[in-house]
Short mmCIF file of C-alpha atoms in Angstrom, two decimals:
data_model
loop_
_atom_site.label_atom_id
_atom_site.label_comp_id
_atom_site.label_asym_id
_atom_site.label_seq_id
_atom_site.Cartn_x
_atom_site.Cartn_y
_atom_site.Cartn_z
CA UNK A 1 17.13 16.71 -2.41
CA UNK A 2 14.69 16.07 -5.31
CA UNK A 3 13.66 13.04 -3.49
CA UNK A 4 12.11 14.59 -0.49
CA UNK A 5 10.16 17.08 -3.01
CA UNK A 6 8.75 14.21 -5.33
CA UNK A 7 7.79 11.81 -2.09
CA UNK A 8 5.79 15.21 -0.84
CA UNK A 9 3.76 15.51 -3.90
CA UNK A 10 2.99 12.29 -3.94
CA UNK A 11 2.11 11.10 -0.72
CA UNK A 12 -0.21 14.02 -1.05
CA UNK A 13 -2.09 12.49 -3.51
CA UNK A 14 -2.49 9.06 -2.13
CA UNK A 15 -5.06 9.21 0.20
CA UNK A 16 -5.86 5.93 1.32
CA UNK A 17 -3.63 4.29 -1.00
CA UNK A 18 -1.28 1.52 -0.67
CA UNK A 19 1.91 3.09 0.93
CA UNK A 20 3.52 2.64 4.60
CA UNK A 21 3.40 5.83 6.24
CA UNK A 22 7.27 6.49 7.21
CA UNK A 23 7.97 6.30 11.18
CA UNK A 24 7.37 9.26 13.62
CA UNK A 25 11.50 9.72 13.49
CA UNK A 26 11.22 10.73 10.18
CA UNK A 27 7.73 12.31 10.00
CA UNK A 28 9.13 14.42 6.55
CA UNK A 29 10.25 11.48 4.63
CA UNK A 30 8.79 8.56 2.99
CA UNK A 31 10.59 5.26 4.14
CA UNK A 32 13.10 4.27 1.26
CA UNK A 33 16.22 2.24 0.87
CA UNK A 34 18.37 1.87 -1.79
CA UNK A 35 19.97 -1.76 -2.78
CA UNK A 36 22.51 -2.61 -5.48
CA UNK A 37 21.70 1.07 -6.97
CA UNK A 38 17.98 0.45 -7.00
CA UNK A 39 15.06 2.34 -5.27
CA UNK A 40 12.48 1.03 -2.82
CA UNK A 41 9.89 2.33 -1.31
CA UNK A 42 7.40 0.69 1.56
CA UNK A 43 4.27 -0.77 0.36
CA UNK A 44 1.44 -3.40 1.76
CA UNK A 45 -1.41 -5.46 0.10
CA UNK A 46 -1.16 -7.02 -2.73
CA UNK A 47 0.61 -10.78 -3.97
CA UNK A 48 3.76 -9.99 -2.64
CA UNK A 49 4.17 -10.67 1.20
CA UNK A 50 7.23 -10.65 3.42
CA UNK A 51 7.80 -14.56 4.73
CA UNK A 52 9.88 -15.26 7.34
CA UNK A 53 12.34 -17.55 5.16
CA UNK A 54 13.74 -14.56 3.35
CA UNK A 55 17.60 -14.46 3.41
CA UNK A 56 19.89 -11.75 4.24
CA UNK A 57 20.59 -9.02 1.56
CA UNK A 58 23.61 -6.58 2.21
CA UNK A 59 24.45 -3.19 1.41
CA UNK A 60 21.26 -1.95 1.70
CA UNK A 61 20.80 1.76 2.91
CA UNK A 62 18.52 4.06 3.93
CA UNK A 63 19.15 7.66 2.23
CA UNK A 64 19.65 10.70 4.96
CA UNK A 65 16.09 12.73 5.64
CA UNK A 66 17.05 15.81 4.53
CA UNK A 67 14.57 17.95 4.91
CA UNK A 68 15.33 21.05 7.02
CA UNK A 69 17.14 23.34 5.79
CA UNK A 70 21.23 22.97 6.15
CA UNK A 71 20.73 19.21 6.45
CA UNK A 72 22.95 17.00 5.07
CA UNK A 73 23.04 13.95 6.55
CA UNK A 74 24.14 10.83 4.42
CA UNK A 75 22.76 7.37 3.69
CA UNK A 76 23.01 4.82 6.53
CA UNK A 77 23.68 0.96 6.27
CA UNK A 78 20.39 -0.90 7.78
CA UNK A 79 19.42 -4.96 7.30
CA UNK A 80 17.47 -6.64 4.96
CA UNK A 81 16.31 -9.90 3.47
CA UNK A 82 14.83 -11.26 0.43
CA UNK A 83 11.21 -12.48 -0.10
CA UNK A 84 10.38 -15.73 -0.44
CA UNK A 85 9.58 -16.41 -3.69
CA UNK A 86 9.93 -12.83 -5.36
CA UNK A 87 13.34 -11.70 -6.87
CA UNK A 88 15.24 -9.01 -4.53
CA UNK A 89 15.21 -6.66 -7.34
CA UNK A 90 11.36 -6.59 -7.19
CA UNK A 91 10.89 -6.49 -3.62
CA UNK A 92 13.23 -7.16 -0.27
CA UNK A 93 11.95 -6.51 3.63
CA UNK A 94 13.93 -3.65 5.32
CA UNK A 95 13.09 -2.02 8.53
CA UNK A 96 9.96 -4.56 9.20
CA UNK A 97 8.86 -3.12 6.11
CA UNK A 98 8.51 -4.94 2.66
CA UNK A 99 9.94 -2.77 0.06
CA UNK A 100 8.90 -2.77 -3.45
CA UNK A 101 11.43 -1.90 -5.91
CA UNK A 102 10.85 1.73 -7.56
CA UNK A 103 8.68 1.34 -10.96
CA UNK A 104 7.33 -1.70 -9.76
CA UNK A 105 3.60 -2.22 -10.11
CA UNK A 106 1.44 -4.67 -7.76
CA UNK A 107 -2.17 -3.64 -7.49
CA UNK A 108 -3.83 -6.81 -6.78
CA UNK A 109 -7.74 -6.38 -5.39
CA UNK A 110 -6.97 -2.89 -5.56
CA UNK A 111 -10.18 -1.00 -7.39
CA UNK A 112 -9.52 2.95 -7.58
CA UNK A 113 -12.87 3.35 -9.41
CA UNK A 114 -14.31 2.17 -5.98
CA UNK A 115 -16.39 5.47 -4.38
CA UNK A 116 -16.39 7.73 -7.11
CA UNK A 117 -18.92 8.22 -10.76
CA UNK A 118 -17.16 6.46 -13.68
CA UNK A 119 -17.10 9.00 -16.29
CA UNK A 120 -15.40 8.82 -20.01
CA UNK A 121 -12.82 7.62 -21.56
CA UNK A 122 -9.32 9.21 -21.90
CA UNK A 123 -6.17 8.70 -24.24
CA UNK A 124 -2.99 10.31 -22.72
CA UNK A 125 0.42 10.27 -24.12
CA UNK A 126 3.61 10.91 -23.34
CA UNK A 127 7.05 10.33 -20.94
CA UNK A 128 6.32 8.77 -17.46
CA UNK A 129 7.63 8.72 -13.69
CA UNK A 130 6.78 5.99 -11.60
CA UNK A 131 5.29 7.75 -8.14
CA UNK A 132 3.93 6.01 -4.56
CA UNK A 133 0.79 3.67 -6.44
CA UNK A 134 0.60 6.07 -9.22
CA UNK A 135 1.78 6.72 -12.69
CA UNK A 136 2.51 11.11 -13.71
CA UNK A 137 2.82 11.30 -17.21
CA UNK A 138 3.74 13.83 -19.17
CA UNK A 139 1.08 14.90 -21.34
CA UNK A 140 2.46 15.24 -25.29
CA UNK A 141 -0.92 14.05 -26.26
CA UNK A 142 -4.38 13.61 -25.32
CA UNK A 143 -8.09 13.38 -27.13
CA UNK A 144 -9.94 14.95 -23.82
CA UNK A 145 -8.46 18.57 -22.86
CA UNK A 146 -6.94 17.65 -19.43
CA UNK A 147 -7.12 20.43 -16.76
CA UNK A 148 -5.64 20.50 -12.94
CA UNK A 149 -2.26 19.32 -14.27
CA UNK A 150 1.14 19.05 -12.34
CA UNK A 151 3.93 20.79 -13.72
CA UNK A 152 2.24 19.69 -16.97
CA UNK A 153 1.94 16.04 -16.03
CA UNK A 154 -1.49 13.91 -15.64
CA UNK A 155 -1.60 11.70 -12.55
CA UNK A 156 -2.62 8.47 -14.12
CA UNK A 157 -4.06 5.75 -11.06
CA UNK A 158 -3.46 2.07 -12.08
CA UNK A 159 -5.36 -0.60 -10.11
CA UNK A 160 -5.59 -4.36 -10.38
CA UNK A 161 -8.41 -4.09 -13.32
CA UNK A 162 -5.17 -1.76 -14.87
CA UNK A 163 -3.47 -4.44 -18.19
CA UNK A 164 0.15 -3.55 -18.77
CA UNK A 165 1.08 -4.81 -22.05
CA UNK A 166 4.70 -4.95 -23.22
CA UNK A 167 5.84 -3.16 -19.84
CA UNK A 168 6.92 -6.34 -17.27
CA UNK A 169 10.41 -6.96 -15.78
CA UNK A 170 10.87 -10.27 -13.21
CA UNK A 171 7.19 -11.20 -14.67
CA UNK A 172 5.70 -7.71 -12.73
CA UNK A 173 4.40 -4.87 -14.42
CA UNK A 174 7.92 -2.17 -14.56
CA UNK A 175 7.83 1.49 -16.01
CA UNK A 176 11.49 2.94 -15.87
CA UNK A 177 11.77 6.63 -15.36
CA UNK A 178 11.19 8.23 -18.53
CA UNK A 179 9.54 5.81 -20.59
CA UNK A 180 7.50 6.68 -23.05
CA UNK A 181 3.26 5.20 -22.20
CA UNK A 182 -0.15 5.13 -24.02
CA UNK A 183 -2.75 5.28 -21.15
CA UNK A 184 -6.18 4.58 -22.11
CA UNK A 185 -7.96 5.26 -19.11
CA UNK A 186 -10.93 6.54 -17.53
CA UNK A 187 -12.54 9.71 -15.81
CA UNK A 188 -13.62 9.20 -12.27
CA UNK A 189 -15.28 11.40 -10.02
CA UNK A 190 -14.77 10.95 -6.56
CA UNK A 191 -17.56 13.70 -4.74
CA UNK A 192 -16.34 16.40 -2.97
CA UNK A 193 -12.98 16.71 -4.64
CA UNK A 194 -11.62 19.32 -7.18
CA UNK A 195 -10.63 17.39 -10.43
CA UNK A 196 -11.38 14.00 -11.97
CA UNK A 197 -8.92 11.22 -11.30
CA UNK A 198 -7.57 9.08 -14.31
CA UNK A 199 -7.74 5.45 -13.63
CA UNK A 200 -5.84 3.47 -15.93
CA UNK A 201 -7.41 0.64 -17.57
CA UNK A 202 -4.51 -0.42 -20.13
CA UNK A 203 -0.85 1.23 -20.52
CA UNK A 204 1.66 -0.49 -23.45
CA UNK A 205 4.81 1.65 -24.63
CA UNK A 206 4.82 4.21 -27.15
CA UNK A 207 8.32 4.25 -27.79
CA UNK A 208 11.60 2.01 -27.13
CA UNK A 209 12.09 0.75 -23.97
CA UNK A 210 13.91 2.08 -21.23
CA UNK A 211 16.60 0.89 -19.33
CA UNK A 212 15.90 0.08 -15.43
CA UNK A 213 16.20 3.25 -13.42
CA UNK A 214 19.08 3.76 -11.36
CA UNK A 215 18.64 5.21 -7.74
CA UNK A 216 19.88 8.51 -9.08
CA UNK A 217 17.33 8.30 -11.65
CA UNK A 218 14.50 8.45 -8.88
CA UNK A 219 16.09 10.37 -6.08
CA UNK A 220 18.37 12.86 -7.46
CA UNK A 221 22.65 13.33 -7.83
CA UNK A 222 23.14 14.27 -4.02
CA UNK A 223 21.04 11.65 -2.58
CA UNK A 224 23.80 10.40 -0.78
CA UNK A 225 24.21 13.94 0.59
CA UNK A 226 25.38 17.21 -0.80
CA UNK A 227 29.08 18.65 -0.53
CA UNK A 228 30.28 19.97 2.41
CA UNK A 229 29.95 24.27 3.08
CA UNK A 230 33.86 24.34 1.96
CA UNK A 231 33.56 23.39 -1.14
CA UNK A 232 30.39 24.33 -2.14
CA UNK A 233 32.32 27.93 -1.69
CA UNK A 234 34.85 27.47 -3.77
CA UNK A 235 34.03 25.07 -5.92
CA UNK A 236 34.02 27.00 -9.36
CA UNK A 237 35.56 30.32 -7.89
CA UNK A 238 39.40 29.15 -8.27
CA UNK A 239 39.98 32.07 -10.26
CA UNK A 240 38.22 34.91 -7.67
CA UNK A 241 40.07 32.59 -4.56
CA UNK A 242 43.40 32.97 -6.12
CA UNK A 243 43.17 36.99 -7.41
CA UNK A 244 41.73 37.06 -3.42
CA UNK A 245 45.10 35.31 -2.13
CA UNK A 246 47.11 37.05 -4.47
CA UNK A 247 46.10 40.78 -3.37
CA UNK A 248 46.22 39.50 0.51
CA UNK A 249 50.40 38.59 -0.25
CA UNK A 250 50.74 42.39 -2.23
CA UNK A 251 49.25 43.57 0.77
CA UNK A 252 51.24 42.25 3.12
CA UNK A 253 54.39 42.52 1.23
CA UNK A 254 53.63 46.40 0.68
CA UNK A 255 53.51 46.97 4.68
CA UNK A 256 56.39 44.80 5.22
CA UNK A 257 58.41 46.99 2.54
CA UNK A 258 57.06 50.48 4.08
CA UNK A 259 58.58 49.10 8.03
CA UNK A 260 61.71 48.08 6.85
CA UNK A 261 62.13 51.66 4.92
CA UNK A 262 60.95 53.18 8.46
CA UNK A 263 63.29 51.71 10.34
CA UNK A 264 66.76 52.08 8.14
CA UNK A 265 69.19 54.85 9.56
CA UNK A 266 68.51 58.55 7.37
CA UNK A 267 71.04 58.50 4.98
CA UNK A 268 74.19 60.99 5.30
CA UNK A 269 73.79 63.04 1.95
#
């Protein structure tokens, strides 16, 4: 599932960030549920605490940890509650964990400069994807030559120094999936590491808005599990199934015809 591949890449470069590691059950997966078609992902610090006031939420799930090969398990039903204080589509508790809706961003007294040289400053461009306390952003334009790149994308680091103008949903900071940023940002070098990381000091949209991203939007089509062996076969192979079916019946016709001519009486002349 794309999930499991964008959670990997992520949580690798979030060293001593902000994000719940996921329980030793599911060692391979990040802890997410999805509510009312809506992504969350496990979080601590910041404003937003779980109380223990919240009220029931239902439907929520917890998408199948797919990560071995031939696994397709689907998403299960598990409990949750609302926050105190804090709309359910920005954060919910699920799992003892609170859960802070994908795209979401609440870095309170968090300082990613802390530890490493402030360097220069940076102008990036271009589509975003919300990650795990992180921002990748596809780089259409930039006035410092950007190398170490991910598939073409800078990872941009917001903090609670970060400003996010124009870009709020339920009065938090919100980037959907795809939207279109202007990062100006700056160069910090953290010793002993390969690369500079970005930290954002102000991101505002450089194009229209996006809608809110759906839970397909951030974990893949099949997150609720791919289709079964059967009909991953045949599905678009009707045609090669029924010339298949069709030579099997010639077949057996032809041997039926060639016993019954074996076993008539020779004929008399």
């Amino acid at each position: 599932m794309r999930w499991i591949a964008l959670v990997g890449a992520l949580l690798a470069g979030l060293a001593g960030g902000a994000v719940v590691a996921p329980p030793a059950a599911r060692a391979g997966c990040a802890l997410l549920v999805v509510w009312h078609d809506r992504a969350y992902v496990g979080f601590r610090g910041g404003p937003i605490q779980a109380s223990p006031g919240g009220i029931p939420v239902h439907g929520a799930e917890q998408p199948g940890c797919n990560d071995t090969v031939g696994a397709n398990e689907g998403p299960t039903r598990i409990a949750a509650r609302s926050i105190d204080g804090v709309p359910s589509e920005v954060a919910i508790v699920a799992e003892g964990h609170s859960m802070l809706g994908w795209g979401y961003f609440v870095e309170a007294g968090r300082d990613e400069t802390r530890g490493c040289s402030l360097g220069g400053p940076v102008q990036i461009t271009g589509p975003a994807r919300a990650g795990l306390g992180l921002l990748n952003v596809s780089v259409d334009d930039t006035t410092v030559r950007l190398r170490h790149l991910l598939h073409g994308a800078a990872q941009i680091f917001p903090d609670g120094h970060t400003r996010f103008d124009g870009l709020s949903r339920r009065g938090f900071p919100y980037i959907a999936e795809g939207q279109r940023v202007r990062v100006d940002a700056r160069f910090c070098k953290v010793p002993g590491s390969i690369g500079t990381k970005i930290v954002a000091r102000r991101i505002s949209p450089a194009g229209p808005i996006v809608a809110p991203s759906t839970a397909e939007d951030v974990l893949g089509a099949d997150w609720r599990g791919r289709p079964g062996i059967v009909s991953r076969t045949t599905r678009g192979h009707a045609l090669a199934a029924a010339i298949v079916v069709l030579l099997a019946a010639l077949g057996i016709g032809t041997a039926l015809v060639r016993h019954r001519r074996r076993s008539l009486p020779p004929g008399t002349g």
